[in-house]
Coordinates of C-alpha atoms and ligand atoms in Angstrom, one line a residue:
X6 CA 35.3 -6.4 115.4
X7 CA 37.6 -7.7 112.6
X8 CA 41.3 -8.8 113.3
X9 CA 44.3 -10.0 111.6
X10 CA 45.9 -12.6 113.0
X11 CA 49.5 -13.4 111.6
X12 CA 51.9 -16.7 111.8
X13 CA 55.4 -15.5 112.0
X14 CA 58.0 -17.3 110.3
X15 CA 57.8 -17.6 106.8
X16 CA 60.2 -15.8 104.5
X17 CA 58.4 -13.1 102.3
X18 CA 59.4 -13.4 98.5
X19 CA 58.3 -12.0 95.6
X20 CA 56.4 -8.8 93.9
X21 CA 54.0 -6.6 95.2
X22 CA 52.2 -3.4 92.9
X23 CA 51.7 -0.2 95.2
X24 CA 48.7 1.6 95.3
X25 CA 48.2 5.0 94.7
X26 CA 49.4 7.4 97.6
X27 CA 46.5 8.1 100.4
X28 CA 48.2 11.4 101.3
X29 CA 48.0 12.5 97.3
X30 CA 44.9 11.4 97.1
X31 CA 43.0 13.1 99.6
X32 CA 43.8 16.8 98.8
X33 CA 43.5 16.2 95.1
X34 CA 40.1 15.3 95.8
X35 CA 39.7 17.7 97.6
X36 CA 41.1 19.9 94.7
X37 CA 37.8 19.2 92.6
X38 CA 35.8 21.3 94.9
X39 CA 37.4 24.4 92.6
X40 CA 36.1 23.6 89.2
X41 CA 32.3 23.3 88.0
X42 CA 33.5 20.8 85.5
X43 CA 33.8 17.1 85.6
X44 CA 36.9 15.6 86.9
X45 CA 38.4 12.0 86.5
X46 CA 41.0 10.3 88.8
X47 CA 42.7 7.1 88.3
X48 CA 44.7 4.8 90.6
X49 CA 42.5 5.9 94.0
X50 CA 43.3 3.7 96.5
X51 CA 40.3 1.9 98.0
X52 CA 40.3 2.9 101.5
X53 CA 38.8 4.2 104.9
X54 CA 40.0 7.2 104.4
X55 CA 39.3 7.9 100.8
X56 CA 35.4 6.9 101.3
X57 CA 35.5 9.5 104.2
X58 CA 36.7 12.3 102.3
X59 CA 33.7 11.2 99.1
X60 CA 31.6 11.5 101.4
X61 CA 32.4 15.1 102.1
X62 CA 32.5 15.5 98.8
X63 CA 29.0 14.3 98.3
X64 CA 27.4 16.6 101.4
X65 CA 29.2 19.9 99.6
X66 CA 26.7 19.0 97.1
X67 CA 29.7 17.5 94.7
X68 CA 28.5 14.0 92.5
X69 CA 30.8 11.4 92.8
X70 CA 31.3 8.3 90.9
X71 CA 33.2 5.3 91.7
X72 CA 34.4 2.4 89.8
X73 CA 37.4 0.3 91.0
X74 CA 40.7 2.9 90.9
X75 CA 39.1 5.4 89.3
X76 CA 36.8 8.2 90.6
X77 CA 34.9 10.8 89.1
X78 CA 33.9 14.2 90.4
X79 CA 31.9 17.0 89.2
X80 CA 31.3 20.0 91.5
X81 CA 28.5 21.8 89.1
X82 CA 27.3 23.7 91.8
X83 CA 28.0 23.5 95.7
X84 CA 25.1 22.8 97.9
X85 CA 26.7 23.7 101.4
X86 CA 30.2 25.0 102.7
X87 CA 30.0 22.8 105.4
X88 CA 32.2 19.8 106.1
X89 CA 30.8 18.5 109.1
X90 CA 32.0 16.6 112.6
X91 CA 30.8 13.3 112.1
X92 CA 33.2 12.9 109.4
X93 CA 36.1 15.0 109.9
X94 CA 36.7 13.3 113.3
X95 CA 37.7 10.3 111.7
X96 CA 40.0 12.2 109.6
X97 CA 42.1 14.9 109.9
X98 CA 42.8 15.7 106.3
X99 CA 39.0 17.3 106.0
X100 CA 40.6 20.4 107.1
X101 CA 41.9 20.4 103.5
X102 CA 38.2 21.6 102.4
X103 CA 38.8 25.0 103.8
X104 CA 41.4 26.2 101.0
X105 CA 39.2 25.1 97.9
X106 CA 36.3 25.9 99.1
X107 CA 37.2 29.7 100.1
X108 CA 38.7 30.1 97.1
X109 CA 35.5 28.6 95.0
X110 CA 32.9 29.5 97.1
X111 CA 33.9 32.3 99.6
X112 CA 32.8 30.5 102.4
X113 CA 33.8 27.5 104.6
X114 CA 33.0 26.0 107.8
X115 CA 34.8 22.9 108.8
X116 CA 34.4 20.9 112.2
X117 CA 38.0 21.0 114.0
X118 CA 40.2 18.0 112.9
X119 CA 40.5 14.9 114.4
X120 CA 42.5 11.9 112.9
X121 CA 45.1 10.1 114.3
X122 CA 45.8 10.8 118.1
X123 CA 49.8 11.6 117.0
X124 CA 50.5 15.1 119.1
X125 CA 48.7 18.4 118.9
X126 CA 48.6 18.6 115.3
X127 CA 47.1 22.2 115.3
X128 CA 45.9 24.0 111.9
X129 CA 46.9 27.5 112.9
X130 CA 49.3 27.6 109.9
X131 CA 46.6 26.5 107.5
X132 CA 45.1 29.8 108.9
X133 CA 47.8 32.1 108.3
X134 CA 48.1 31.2 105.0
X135 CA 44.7 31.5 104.3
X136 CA 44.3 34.9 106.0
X137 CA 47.3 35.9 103.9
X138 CA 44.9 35.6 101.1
X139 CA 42.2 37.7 102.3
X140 CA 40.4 35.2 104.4
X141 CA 38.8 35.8 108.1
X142 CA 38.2 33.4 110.6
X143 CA 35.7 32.3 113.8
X144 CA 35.8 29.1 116.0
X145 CA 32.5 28.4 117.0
X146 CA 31.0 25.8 118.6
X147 CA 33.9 23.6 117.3
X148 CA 33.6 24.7 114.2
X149 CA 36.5 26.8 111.6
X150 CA 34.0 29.1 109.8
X151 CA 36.1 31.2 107.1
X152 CA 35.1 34.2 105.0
X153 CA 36.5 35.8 102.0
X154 CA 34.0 38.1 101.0
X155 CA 35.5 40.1 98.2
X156 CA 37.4 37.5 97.4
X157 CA 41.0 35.8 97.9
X158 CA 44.0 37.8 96.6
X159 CA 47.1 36.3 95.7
X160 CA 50.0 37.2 98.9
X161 CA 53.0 36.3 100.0
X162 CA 52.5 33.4 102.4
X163 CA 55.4 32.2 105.3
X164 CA 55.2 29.2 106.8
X165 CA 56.6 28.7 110.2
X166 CA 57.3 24.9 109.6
X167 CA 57.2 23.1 106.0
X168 CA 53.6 21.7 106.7
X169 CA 52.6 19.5 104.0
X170 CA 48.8 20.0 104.7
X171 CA 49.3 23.9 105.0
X172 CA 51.2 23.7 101.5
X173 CA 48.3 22.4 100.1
X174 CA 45.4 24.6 101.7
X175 CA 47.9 27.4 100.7
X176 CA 48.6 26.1 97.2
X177 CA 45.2 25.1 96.4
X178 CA 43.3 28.5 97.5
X179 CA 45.7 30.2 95.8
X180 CA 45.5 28.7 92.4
X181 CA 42.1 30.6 92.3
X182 CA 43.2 33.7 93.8
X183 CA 43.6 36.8 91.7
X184 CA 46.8 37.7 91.0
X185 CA 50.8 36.4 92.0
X186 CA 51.1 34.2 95.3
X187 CA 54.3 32.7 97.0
X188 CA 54.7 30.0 99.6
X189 CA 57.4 30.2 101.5
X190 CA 59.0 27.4 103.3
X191 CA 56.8 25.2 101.7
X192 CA 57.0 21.1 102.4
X193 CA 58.5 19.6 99.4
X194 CA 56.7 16.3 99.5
X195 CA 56.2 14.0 96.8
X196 CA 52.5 14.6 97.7
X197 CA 52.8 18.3 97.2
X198 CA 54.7 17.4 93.7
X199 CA 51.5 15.4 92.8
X200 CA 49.0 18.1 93.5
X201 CA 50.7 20.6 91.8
X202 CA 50.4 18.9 88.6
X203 CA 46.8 17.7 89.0
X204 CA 45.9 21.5 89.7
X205 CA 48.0 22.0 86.4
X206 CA 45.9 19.8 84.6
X207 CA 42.7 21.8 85.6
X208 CA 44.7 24.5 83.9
X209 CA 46.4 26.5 87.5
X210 CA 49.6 27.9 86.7
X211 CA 52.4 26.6 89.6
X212 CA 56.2 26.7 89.4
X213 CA 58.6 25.7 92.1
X214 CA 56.6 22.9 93.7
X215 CA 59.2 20.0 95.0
X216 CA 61.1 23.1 96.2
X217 CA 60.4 25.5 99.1
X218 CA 59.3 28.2 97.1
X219 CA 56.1 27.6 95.6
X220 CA 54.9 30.3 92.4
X221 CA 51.0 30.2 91.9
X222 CA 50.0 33.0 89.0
X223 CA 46.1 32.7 90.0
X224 CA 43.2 32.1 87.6
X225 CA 39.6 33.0 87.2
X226 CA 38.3 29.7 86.6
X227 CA 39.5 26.0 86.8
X228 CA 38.9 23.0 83.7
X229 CA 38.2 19.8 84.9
X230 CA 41.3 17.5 86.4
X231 CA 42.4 14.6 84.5
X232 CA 45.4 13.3 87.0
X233 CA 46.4 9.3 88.3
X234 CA 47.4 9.4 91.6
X235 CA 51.2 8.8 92.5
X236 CA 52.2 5.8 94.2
X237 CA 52.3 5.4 98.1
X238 CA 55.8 5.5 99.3
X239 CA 54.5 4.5 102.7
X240 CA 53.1 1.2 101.4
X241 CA 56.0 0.2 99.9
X242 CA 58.6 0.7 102.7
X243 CA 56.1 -1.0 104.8
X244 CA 56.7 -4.1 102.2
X245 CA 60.4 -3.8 101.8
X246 CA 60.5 -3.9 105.8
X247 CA 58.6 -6.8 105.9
X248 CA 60.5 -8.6 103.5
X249 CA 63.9 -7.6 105.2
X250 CA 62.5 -8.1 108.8
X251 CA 61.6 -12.1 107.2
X252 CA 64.8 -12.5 105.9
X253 CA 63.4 -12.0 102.3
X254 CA 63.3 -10.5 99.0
X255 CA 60.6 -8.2 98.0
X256 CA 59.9 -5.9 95.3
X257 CA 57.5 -3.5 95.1
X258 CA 56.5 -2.8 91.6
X259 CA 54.5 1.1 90.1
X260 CA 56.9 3.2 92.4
X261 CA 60.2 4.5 91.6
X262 CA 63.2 5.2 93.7
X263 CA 63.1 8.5 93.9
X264 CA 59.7 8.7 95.9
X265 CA 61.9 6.0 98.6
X266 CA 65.3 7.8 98.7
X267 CA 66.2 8.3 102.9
X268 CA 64.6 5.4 103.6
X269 CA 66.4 3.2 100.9
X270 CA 69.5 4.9 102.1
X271 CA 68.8 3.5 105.9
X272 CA 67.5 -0.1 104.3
X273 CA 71.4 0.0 102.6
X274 CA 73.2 0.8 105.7
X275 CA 71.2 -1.5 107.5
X276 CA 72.9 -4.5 104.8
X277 CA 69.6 -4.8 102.7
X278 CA 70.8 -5.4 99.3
X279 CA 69.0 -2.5 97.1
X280 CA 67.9 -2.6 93.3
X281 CA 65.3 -0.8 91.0
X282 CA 64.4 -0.2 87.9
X283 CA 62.1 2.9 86.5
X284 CA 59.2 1.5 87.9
X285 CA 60.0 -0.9 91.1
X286 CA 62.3 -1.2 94.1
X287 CA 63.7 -4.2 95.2
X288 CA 65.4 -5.1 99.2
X289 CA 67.1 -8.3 99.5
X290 CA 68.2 -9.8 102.6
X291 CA 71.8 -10.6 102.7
X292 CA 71.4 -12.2 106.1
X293 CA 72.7 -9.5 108.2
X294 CA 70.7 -6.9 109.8
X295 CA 72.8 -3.7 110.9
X296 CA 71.5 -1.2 113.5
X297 CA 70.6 2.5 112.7
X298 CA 70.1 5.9 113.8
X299 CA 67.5 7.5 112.0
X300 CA 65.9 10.9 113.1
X301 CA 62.7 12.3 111.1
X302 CA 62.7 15.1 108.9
X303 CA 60.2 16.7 106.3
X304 CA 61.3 15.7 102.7
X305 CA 63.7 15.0 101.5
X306 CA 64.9 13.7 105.0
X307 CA 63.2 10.4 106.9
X308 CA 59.3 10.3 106.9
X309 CA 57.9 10.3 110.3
X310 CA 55.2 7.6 108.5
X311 CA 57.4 5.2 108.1
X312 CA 59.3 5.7 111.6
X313 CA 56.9 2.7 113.4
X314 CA 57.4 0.2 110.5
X315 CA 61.5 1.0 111.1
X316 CA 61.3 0.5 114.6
X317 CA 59.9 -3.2 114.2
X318 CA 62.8 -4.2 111.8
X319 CA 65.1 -2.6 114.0
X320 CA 64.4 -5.2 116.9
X321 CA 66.1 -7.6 114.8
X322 CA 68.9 -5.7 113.9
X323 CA 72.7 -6.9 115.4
X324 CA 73.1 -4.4 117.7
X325 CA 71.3 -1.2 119.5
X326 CA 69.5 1.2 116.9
X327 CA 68.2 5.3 117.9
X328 CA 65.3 6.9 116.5
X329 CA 64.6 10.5 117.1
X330 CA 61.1 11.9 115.7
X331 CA 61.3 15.5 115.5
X332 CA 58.0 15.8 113.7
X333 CA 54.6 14.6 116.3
X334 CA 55.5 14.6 119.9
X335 CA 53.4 11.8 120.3
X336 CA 54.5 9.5 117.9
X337 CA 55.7 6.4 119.5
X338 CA 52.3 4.2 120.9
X339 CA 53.5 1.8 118.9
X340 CA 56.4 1.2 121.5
X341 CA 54.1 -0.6 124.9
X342 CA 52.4 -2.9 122.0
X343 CA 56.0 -4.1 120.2
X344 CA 57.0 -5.2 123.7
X345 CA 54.1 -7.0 124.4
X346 CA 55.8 -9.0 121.5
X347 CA 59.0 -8.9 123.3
X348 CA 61.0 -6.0 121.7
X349 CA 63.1 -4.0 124.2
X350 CA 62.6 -0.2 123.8
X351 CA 63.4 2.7 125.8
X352 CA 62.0 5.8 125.6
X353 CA 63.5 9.0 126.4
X354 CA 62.3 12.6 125.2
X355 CA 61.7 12.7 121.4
X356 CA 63.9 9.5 120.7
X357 CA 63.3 5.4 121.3
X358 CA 66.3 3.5 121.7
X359 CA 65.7 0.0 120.1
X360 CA 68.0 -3.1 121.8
X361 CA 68.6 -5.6 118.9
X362 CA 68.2 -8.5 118.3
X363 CA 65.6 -9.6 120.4
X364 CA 63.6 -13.1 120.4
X365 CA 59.9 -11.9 119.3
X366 CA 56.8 -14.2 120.1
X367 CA 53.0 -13.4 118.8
X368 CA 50.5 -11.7 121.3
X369 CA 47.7 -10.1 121.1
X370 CA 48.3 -6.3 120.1
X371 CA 45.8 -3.2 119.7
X372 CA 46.4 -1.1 116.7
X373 CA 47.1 2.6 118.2
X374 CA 47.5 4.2 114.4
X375 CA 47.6 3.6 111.6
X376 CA 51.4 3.6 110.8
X377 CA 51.8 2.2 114.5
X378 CA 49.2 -0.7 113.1
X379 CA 52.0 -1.5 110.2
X380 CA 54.9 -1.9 112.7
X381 CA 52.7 -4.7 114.4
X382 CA 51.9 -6.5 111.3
X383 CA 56.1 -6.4 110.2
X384 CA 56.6 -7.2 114.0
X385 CA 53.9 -10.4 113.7
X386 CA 55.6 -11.1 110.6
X387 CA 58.8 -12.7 112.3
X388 CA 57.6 -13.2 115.6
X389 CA 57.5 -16.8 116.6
X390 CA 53.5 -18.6 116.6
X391 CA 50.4 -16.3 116.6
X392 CA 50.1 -12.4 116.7
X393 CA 46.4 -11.4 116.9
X394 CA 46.0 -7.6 116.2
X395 CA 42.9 -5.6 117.3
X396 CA 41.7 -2.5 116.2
X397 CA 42.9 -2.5 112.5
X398 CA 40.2 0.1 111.5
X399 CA 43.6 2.1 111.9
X400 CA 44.8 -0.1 109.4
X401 CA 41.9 0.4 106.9
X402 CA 42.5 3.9 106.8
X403 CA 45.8 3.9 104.7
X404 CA 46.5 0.6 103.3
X405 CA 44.3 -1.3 100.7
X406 CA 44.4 -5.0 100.6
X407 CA 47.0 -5.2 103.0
X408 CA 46.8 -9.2 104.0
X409 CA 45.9 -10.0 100.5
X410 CA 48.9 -8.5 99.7
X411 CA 51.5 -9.9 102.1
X412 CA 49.7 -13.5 101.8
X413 CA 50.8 -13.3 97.6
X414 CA 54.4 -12.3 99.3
X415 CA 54.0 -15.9 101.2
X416 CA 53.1 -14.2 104.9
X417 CA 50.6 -16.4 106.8
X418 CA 47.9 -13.5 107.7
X419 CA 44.1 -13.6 107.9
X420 CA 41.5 -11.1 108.2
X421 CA 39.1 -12.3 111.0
X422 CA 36.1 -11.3 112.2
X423 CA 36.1 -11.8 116.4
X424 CA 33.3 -13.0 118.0
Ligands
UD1_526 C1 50.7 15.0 106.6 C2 50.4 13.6 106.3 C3 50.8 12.7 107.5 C4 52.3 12.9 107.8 C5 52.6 14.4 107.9 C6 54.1 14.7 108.1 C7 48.4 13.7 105.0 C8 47.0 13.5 104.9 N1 49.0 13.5 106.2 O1 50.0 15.4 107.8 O2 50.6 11.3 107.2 O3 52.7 12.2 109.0 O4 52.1 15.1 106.8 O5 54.8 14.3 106.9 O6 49.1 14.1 104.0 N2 51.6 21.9 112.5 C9 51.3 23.0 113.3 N3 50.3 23.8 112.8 C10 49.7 23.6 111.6 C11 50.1 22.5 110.8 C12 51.0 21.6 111.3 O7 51.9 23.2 114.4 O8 48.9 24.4 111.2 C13 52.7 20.9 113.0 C14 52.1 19.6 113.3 O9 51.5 19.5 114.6 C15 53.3 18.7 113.2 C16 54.1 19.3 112.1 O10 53.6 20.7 112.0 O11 54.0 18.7 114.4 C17 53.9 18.7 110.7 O12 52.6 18.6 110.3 P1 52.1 18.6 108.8 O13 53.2 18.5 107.9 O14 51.1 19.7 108.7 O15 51.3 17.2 108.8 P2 49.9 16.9 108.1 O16 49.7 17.7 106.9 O17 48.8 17.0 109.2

């Protein structure tokens, strides 16, 4: 079993490029399932995750090619409809097949989703959607199995809740539908933003992404997709907390503020000094560290991703701090393994109320998620001697390099392999 184990106590200064976004990347991947001609990504991030959903790929009969950031796709014909459970339990995103490949293929049948153990996480609205466009559904044996015999037909489709995976299921099948479609309510995500215009380079036609009402004027047939991945907003809050939580200055360079705004607004208030340019963020420590009340939100309010990595700096903060996550139920396992560290947390409902400052000291920790996994390596950062964490498959899933990158910041972190 591999672990990280972290020295706390050295300041974090300097720059750090993000990768591209996991949470674009998978459902444009995904996206190449609709077109029998080649496609070509660039700035994939090389992770967990990402070799998971290739391999899908690869047993839908789809040719993949790999070489460093970029990957190439080319779904000539499809082989089988079938996205099966040995891979989609490890990640919940497979569910993401079943839009593209009903709208390419007519048929899908994906094992139910696994992923991260964050709350209930049901798909029923990426089912509503698609049955607005003329798909049926079965469970059996613990498998989705979708039809669209004659076809999907562009409709009017409601969400209950801004879903960003249901956006995409809905938004991707219906970029091949014949005729007009709407989503309604639809997340707003930068990650929707980014599909929209990597179907748009396969030649869909899609207006009102980045808004709650989504236009998709179906096609017949898709091009190939020539799209780089955006950058992951969730790796680079998880370096400007780090920075901030050491007392430091980091900037994260390939990301603009716009993809950072709620949380760059609680880094401010917090006393983080704030600057960026059209391509990287800076957070400078000013040597105070002001409590917060944060509550999560879908976009453009606070992302319940980068609640965990939040909490950790908060510990340090001069004074009492309140998180509320209105978005998983089950969102806070992160909260028994920061007090092994010594952070004082109270839980009560939906909301963890943080006691600052508090002394940490390094421990060994167990990943729970992978977000959770972040908070533990921002936590280890400052916490006085040795923080061993376990478990960091959790990390692998969503961030690439991730000690390689804080060691070039100056953190004291190694990747281990534990006997
Ligand atoms: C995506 C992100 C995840 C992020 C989340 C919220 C990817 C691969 N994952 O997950 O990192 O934390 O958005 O920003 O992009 N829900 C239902 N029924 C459904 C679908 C969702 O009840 O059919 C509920 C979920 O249980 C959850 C809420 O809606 O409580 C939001 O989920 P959703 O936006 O769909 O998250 P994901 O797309 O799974």
């Amino acid at each position: 079993m591999e672990i990280l184990r972290i020295r706390g106590g050295t300041r974090l200064e300097g720059s750090v490029p993000v990768s591209g976004a996991k949470n674009a990347a998978l459902p444009i991947l995904f996206a190449g399932i609709l077109s029998d001609q080649p496609s070509q990504l660039r700035n994939v991030p090389d992770l967990a995750d990402i070799k998971t959903t290739l391999k899908v790929l690869e047993t839908l009969g789809i040719s993949v090619t790999r070489d460093g950031d970029r990957v190439g796709l080319h779904a000539k014909q499809l082989s089988s409809i079938e996205a099966p459970y040995d891979l989609v339990r490890t990640m919940r995103a497979s569910v993401l097949v079943l839009g593209p490949l009903l709208a390419r293929a007519g048929e899908a049948r994906v094992s139910l989703p696994g992923g991260c153990a964050i709350g209930a996480r049901p798909v029923d609205f990426h089912l509503s959607a698609l049955e607005k466009l003329g798909a049926v559904f079965d469970i059996e044996g613990g498998y989705i199995h979708g039809r669209a015999p004659d076809g999907l037909r562009g409709a009017t489709m409601t969400l209950p809740f801004p879903s960003v995976g249901a956006t995409e299921n809905a938004l991707m099948a219906a970029a091949l539908a014949s005729g007009f479609s709407e989503i309604q309510n639809a997340a707003c995500e930068p990650e929707i933003i980014d599909l929209a215009e990597a179907l748009r380079s396969m030649g869909a036609k899609i207006t009102g992404e980045g808004t709650p009402l989504i236009r998709i004027e179906g096609v017949s047939s898709l091009g190939g997709m020539n799209h780089a991945i955006a950058p992951d907003r969730v790796e680079a809050a998880t370096f400007l907390c780090a920075g901030l939580i050491s007392k430091g200055k980091v900037r994260v360079t390939g990301i603009a503020s716009h993809y950072l705004g709620s949380a760059l607004e609680v880094l401010g208030s917090m006393g983080a000094k704030i600057s960026s340019g059209t391509d990287w963020v800076e957070a400078e420590s000013t040597g105070v560290l002001l409590p917060a009340h944060l509550k999560t939100a879908p976009f453009p309010g606070f992302p319940t991703d980068m609640q965990a990595q939040f909490m950790a700096l908060m510990t340090q903060a001069e004074g009492n701090s309140k998180i509320e996550e209105t978005i998983f139920e089950n969102r806070f396992m992160h909260v028994p393994e920061l007090a092994r560290l010594g952070a004082r947390i109270r839980i009560q409902g939906n909301e963890a109320l943080v006691e600052g400052p508090t002394r940490l000291s390094g421990a060994t920790v167990m990943a729970t998620d992978l977000r959770a996994s972040a908070s533990l390596v921002i936590a280890g950062v400052v916490a006085s001697g040795e923080t061993l964490i376990r478990r960091i498959y959790h990390l692998d899933r969503g961030y690439e390099k991730l000690e390689l990158k804080l060691s070039a910041l100056g953190a004291q972190i190694h990747r281990e392999t534990e006997k």
